[in-house]
Tab-separated table of C-alpha atoms and ligand atoms in Angstrom:
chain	number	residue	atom	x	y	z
A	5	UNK	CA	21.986	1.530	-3.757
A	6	UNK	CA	24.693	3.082	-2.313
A	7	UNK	CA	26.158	2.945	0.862
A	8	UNK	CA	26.064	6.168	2.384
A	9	UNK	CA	22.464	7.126	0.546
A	10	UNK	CA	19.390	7.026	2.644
A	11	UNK	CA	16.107	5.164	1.243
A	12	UNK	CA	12.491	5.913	1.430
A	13	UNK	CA	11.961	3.298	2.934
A	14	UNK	CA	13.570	-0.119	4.184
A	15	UNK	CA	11.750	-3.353	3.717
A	16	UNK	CA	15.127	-5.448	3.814
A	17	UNK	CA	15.834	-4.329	7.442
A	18	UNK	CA	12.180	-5.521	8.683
A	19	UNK	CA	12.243	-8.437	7.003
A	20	UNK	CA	15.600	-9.554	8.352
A	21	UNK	CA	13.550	-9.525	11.778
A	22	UNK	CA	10.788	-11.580	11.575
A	23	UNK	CA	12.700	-13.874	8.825
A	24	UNK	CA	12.248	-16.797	10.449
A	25	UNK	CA	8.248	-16.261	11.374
A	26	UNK	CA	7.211	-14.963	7.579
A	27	UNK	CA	9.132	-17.878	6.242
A	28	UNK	CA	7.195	-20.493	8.705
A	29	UNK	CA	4.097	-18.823	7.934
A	30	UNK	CA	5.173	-19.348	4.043
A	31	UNK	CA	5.940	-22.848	4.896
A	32	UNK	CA	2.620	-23.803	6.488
A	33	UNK	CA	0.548	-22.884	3.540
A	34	UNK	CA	2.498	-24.452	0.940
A	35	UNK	CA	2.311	-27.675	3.363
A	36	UNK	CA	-1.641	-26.941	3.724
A	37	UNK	CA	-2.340	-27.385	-0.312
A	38	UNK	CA	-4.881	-25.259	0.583
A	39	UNK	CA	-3.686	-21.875	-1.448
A	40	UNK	CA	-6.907	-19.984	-1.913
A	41	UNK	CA	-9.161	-19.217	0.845
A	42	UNK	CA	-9.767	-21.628	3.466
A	43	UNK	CA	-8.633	-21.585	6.962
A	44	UNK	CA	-5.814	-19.002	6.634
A	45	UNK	CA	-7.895	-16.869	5.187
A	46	UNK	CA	-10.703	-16.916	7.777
A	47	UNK	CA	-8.155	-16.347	10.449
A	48	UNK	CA	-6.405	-14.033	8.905
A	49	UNK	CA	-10.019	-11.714	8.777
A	50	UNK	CA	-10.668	-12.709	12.150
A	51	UNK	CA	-7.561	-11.324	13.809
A	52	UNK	CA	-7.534	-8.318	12.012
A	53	UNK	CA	-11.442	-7.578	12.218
A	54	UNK	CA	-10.617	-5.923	15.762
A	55	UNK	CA	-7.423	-3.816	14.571
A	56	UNK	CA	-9.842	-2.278	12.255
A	57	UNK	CA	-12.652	-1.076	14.595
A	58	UNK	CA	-14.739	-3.840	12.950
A	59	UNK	CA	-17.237	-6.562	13.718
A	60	UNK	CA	-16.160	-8.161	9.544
A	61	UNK	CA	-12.816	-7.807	7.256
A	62	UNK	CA	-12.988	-9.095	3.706
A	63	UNK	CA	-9.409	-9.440	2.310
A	64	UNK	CA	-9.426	-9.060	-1.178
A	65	UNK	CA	-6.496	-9.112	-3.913
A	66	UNK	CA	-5.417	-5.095	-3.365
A	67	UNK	CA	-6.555	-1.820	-1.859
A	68	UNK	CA	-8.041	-1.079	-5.285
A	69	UNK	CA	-10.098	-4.128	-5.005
A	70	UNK	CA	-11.190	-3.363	-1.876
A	71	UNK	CA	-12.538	-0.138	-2.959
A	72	UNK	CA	-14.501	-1.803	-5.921
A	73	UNK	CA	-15.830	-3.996	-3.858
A	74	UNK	CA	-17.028	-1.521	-1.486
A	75	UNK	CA	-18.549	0.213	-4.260
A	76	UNK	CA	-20.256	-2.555	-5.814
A	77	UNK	CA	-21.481	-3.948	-2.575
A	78	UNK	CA	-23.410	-0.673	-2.034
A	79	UNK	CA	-24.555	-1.227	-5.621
A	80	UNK	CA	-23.105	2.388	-6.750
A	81	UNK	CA	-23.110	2.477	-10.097
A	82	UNK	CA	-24.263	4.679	-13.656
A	83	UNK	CA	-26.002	7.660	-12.517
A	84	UNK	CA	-24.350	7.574	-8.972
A	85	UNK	CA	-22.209	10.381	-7.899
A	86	UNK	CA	-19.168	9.676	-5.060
A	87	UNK	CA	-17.811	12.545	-3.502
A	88	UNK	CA	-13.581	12.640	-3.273
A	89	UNK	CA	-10.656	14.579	-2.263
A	90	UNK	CA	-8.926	15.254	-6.130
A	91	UNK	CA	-5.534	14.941	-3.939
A	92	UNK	CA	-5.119	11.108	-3.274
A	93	UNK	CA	-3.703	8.092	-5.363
A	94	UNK	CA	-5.014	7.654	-8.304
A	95	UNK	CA	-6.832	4.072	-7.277
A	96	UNK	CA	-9.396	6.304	-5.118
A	97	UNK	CA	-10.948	7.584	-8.564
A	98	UNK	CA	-9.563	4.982	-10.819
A	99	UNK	CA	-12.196	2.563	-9.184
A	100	UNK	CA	-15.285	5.196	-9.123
A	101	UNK	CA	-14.999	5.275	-12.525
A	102	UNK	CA	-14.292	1.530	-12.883
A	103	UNK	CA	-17.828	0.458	-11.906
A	104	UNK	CA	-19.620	3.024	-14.197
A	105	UNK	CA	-20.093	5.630	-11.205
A	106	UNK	CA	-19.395	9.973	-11.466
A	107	UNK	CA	-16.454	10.889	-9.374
A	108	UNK	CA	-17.284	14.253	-7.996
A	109	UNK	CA	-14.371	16.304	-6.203
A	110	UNK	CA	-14.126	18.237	-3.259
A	111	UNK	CA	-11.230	20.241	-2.004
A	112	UNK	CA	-9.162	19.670	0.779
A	113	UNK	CA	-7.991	20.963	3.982
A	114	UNK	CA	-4.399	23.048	4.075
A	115	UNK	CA	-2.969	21.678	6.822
A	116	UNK	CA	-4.099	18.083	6.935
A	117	UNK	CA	-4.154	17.682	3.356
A	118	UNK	CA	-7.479	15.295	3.787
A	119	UNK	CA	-11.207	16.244	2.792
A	120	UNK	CA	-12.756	19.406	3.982
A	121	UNK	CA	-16.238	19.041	5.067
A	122	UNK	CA	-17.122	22.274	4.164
A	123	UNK	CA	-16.541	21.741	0.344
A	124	UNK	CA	-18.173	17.967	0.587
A	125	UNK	CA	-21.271	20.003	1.601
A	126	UNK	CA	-21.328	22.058	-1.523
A	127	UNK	CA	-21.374	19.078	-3.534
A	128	UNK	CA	-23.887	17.221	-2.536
A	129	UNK	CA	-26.754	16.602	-4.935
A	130	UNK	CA	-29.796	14.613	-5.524
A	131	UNK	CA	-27.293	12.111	-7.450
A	132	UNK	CA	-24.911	11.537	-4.201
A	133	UNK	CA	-24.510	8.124	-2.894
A	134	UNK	CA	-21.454	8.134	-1.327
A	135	UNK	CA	-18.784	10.322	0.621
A	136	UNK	CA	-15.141	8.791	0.266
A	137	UNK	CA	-12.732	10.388	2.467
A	138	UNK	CA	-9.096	9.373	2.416
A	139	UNK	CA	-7.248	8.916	5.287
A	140	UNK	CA	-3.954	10.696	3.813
A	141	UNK	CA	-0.464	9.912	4.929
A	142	UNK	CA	-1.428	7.928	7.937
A	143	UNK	CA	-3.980	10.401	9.602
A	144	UNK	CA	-7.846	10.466	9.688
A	145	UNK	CA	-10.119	12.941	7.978
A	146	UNK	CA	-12.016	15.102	10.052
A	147	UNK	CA	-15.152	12.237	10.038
A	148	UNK	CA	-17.768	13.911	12.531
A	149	UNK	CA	-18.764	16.889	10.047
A	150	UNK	CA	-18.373	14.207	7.636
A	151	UNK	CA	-20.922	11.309	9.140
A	152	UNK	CA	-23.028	14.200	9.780
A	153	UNK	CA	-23.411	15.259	6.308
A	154	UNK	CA	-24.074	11.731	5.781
A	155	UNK	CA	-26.747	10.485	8.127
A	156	UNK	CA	-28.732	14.399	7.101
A	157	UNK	CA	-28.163	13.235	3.360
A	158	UNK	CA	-28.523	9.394	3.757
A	159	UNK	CA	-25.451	8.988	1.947
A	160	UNK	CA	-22.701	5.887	2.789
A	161	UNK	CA	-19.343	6.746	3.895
A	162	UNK	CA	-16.366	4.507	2.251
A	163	UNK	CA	-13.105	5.305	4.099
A	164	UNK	CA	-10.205	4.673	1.637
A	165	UNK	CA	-7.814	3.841	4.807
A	166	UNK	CA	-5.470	2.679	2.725
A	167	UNK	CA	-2.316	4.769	4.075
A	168	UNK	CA	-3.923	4.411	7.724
A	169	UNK	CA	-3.934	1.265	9.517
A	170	UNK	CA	-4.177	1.520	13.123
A	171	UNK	CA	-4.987	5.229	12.951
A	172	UNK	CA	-7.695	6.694	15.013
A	173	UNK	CA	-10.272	9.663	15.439
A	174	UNK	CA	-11.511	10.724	18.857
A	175	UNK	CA	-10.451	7.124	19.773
A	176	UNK	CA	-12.195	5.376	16.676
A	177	UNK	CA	-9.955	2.960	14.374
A	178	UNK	CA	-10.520	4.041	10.856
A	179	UNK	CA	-12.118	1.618	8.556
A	180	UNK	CA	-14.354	1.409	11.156
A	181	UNK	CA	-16.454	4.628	11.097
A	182	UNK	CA	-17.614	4.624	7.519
A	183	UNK	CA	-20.499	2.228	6.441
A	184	UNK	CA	-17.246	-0.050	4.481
A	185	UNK	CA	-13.046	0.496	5.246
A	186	UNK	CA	-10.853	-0.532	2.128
A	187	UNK	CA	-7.408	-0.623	3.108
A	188	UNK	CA	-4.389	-1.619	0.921
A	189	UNK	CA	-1.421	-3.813	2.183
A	190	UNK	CA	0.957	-2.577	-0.950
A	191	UNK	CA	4.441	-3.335	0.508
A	192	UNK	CA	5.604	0.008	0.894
A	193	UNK	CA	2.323	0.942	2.791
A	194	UNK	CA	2.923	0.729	6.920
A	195	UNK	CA	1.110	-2.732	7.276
A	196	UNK	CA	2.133	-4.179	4.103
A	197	UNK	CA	2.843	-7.381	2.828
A	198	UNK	CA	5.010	-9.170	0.046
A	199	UNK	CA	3.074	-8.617	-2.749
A	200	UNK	CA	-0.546	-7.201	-3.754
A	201	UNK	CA	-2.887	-7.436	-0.861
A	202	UNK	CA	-6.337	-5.689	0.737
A	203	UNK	CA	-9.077	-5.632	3.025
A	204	UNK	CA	-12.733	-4.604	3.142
A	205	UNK	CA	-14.138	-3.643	6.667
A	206	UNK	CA	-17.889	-3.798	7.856
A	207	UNK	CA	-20.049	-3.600	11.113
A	208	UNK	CA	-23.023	-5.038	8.517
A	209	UNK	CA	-23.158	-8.873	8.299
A	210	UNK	CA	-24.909	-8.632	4.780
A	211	UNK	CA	-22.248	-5.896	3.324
A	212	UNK	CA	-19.652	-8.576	4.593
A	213	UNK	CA	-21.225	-11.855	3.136
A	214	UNK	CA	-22.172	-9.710	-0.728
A	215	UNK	CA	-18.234	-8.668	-0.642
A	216	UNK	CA	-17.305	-12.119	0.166
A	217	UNK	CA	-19.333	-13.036	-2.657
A	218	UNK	CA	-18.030	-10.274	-5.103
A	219	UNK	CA	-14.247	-11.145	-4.724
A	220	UNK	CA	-15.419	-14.891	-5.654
A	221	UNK	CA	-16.962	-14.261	-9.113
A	222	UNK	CA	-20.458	-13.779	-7.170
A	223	UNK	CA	-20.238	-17.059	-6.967
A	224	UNK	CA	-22.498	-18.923	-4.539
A	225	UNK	CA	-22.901	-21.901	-4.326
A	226	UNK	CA	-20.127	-23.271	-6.742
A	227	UNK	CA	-20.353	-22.558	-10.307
A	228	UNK	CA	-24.556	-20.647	-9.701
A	229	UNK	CA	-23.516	-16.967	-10.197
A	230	UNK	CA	-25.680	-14.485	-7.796
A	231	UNK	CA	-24.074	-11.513	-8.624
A	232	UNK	CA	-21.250	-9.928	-11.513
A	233	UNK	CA	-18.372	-10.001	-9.383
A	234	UNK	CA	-14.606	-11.024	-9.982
A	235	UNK	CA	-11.628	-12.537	-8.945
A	236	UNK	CA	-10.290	-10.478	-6.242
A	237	UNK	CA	-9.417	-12.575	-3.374
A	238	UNK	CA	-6.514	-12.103	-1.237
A	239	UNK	CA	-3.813	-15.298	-2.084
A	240	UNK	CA	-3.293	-17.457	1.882
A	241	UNK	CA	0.423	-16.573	1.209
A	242	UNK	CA	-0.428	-13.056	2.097
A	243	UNK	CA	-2.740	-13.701	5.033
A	244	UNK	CA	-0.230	-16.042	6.745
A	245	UNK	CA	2.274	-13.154	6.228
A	246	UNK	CA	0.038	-10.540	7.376
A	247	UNK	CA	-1.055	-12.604	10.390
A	248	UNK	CA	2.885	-12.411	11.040
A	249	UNK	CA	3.226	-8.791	10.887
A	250	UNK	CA	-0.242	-8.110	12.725
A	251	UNK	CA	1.732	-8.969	15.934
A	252	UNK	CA	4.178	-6.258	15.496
A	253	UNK	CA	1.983	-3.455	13.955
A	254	UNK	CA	1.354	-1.820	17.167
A	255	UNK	CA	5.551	-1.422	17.752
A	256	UNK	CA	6.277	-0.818	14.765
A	257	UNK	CA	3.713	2.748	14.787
A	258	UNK	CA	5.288	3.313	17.849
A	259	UNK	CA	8.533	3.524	16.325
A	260	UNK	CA	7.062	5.444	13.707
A	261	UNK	CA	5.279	7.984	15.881
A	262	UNK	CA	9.166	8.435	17.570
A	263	UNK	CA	10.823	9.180	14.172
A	264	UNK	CA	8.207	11.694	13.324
A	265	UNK	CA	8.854	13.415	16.849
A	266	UNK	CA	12.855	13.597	16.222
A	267	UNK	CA	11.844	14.768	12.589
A	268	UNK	CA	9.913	17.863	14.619
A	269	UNK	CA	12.802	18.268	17.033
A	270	UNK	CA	15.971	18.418	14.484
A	271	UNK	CA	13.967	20.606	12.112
A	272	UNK	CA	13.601	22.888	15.241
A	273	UNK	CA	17.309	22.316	16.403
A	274	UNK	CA	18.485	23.495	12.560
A	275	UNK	CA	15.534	26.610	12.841
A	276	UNK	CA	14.352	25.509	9.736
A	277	UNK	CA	10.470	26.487	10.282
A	278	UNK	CA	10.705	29.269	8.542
A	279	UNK	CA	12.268	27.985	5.629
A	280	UNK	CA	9.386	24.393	5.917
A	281	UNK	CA	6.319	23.615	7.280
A	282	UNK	CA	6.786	20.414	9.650
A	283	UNK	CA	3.185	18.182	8.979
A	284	UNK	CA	0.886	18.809	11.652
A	285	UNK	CA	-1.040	15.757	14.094
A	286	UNK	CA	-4.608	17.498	14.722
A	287	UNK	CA	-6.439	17.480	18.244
A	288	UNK	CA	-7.920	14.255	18.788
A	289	UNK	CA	-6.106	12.012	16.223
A	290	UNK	CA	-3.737	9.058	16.466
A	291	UNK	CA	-1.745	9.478	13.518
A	292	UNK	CA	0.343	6.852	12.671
A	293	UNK	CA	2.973	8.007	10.372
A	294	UNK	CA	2.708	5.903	6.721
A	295	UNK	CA	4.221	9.414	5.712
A	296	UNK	CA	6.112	12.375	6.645
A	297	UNK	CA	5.050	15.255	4.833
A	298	UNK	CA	6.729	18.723	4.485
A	299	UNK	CA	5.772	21.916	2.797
A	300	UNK	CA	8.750	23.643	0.872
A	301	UNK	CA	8.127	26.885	-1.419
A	302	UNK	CA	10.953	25.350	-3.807
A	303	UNK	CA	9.984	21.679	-3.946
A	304	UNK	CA	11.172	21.008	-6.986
A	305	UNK	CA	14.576	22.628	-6.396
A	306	UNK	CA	14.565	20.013	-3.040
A	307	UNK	CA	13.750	16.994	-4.487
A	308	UNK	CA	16.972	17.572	-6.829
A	309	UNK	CA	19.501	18.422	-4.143
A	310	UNK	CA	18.024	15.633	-1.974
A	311	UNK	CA	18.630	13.559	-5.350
A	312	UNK	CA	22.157	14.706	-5.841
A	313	UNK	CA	23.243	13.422	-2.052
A	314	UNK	CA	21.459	10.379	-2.493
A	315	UNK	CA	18.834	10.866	-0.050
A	316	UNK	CA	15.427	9.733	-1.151
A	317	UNK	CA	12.335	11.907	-1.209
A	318	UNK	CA	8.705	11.157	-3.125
A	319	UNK	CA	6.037	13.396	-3.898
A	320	UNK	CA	2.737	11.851	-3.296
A	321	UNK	CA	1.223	13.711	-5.491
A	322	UNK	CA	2.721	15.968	-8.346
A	323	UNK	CA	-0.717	16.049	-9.953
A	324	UNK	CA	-3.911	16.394	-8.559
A	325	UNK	CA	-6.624	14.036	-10.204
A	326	UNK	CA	-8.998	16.841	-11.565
A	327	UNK	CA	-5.987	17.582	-13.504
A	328	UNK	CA	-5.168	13.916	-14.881
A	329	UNK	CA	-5.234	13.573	-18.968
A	330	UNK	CA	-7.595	10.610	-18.148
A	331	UNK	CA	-9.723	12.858	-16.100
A	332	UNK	CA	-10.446	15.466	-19.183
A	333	UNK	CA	-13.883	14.489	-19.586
A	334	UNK	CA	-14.737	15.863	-16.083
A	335	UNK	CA	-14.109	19.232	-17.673
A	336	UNK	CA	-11.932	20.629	-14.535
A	337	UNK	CA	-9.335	23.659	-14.919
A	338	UNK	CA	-6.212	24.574	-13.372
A	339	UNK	CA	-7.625	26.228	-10.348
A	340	UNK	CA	-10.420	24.580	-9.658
A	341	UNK	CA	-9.324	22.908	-6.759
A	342	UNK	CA	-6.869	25.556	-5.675
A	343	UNK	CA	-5.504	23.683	-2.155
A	344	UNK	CA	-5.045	20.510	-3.473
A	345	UNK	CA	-3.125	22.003	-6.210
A	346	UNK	CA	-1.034	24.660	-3.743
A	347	UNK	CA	-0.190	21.235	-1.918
A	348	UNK	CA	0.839	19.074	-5.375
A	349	UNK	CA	3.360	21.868	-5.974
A	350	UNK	CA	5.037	21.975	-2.751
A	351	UNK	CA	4.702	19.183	-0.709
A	352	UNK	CA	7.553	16.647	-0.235
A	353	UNK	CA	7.711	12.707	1.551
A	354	UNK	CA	11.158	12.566	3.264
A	355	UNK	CA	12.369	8.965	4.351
A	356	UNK	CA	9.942	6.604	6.974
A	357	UNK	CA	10.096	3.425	8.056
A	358	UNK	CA	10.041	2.472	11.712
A	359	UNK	CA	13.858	1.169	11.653
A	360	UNK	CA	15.039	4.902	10.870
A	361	UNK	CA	17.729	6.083	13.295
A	362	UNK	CA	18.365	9.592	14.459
A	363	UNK	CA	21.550	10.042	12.621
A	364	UNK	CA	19.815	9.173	9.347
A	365	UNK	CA	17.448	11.986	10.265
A	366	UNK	CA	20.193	14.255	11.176
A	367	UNK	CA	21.429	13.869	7.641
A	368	UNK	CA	18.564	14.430	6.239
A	369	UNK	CA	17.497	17.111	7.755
A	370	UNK	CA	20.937	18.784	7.701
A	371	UNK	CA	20.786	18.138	3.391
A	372	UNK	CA	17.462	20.098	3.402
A	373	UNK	CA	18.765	22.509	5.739
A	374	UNK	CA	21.939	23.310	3.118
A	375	UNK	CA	19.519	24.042	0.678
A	376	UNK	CA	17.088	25.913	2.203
A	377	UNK	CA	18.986	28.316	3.883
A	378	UNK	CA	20.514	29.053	0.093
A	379	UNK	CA	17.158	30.352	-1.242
A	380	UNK	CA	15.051	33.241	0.543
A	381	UNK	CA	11.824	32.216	-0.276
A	382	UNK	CA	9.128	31.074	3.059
A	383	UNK	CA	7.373	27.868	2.779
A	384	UNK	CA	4.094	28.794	0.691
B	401	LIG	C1	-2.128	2.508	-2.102
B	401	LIG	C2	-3.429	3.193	-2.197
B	401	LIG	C3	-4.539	2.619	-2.844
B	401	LIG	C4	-4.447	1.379	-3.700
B	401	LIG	O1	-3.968	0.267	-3.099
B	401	LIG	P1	-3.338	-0.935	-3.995
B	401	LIG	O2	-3.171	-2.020	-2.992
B	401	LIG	O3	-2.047	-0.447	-4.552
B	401	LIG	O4	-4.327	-1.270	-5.045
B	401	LIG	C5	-5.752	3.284	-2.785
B	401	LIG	N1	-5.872	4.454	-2.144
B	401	LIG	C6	-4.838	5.058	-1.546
B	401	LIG	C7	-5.049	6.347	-0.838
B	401	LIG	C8	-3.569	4.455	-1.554
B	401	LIG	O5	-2.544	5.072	-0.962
């Protein structure tokens, strides 16, 4: 990359910290022999348990594994219906389908961009097993309306947390609040590791010990098969490293919750809110950053002068799933889910990583700014 272009984000620069600790932490499980499960493992799920608002984790091979396994641990399945946001990664309904179960969608909320409990209620049916909000960009859903609808229904709630370690609702950590947590450690997420990694969370001892199971070919004991499972156990590499970066999670959200605040405070010093809408913390949330989302009527028109001045940008996400080719036997229509499509055409990821500095921002800010004030149009 070049030297005067900004990235989306920086692994390089965080890893050049804690060199020396990953590489020890490398070191001592290749000097183990002990390279699946085992004691790395176990303390690996122990530490991070607590981070999680958790009595159990269950690290598993990636966040898409960990929402299988939640899935298959409640025994969801043909017939089953699990009710979604349509405006997530793709792994949220990849993985319904994947176990034979009816993804069923349910818009979203304008200004938070996660779940709206209103439209879950509307979908609920004599079919509905399970609720699966997404903690988007780093910030909860709106769970009380949510684990109400749940306990009235008797429905489970999974909590794809996946973009949201360490964030909290009315002082809850997710993965916590939901009968399972599946969170993803995908490098570029904000607890991420150096390769594929993920974790199932539980207050149930049984959910816990099936999942353990699952990830292990339902294997128990050795070589008598219990249950279909598969191989989706998390490697020790990647729980030595993430027992290295568990130490510095809490800093590092601090650091991101302080480039989000400059974020709000150039965009103001430019008087760009009229031109973009800045994202928005709600009441009662710790919001930890994985993301910082704005809302520009000509996204598209953004993302290539961004492009030009080598300043990176992502949309997360272009299209919404009702609308995927893959997704065509659901029988949706453009306007079906008219918020989460409203937000697929305008919203825009701008560069985050704790190790951001203020003149970056300026820069960035000051590109957008160039642009915007060249077209007319308010952020829709
Ligand atoms: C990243 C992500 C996943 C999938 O995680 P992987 O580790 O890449 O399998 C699932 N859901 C959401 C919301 C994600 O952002």
């Amino acid at each position: 990359m070049a030297s005067n272009s900004i990235p989306m984000c920086d692994l390089l620069s965080q890893y050049r910290m804690i060199q020396p600790e990953i590489e020890a932490a490398i070191a001592r499980v290749l000097n183990s022999g002990q390279v699946i499960n085992g004691p790395e493992v176990t303390a690996f799920e122990e530490e991070i348990a607590p981070a999680c608002g958790s009595k159990f984790a269950v690290g598993c091979g990636s966040g898409t594994d960990a929402i299988l396994l939640a899935l298959a641990a409640l025994q969801i399945g043909p017939g089953d219906e699990v009710i979604l946001p349509p405006f997530t990664f793709f792994a949220t309904v990849g993985s319904i389908c994947r176990i034979g179960a009816t993804p069923v969608f349910a818009d979203i909320d304008p200004v938070t961009y996660n779940l709206s409990p209103e439209e879950v209620a509307k979908k609920i049916t004599s079919r509905t097993k399970a609720i699966m909000p997404v903690h988007l960009y780093g910030q909860c859903a709106d769970m009380a309306p949510l684990q109400d609808l749940a306990q009235s229904h008797n429905l489970h709630i999974i909590e794809d947390a996946a973009q949201s370690f360490g964030a909290e609702y009315q002082g809850r950590r997710c993965g916590g609040m939901g009968t399972i947590g599946s969170f993803s450690f995908y490098p570029s997420k904000n607890l991420g590791t150096y390769g594929d990694a993920g974790l199932c969370t539980t207050n149930s001892p049984e959910l816990a010990s099936r999942m353990k199971t699952l990830r292990n070919h339902g294997m128990e004991p050795k070589y008598f098969h219990k249950m279909i499972g598969w191989n989706a156990r998390i490697d020790a590499i990647h729980a030595a490293i993430l027992r290295v970066k568990l130490k510095y999670i809490e800093q590092w959200t601090v650091q991101r919750q302080a480039v989000a605040a400059r974020y709000d405070e150039i965009i103001q010093n430019y008087r760009l809110n009229s031109y973009l809408d800045s994202p928005v913390a709600a009441p009662n949330r710790r919001h930890v950053w994985n993301q910082y989302v704005i809302r520009v009527a000509d996204r598209d028109g953004l993302v290539a002068h961004l492009k030009a001045n080598q300043i990176g940008c992502e949309i997360y996400y272009p299209l919404p799933l009702h609308l995927q080719e893959c997704m065509q036997f659901l029988g949706h229509t453009p306007g079906d889910f008219p918020v989460s499509e409203a937000a697929a055409r305008h919203v825009l990821a701008l560069p985050m990583y704790p190790e951001l500095s203020e003149s970056l921002q300026v820069r960035v800010i000051e590109s957008c700014s160039a642009f915007l004030r060249t077209t007319i149009r308010r952020a829709a």
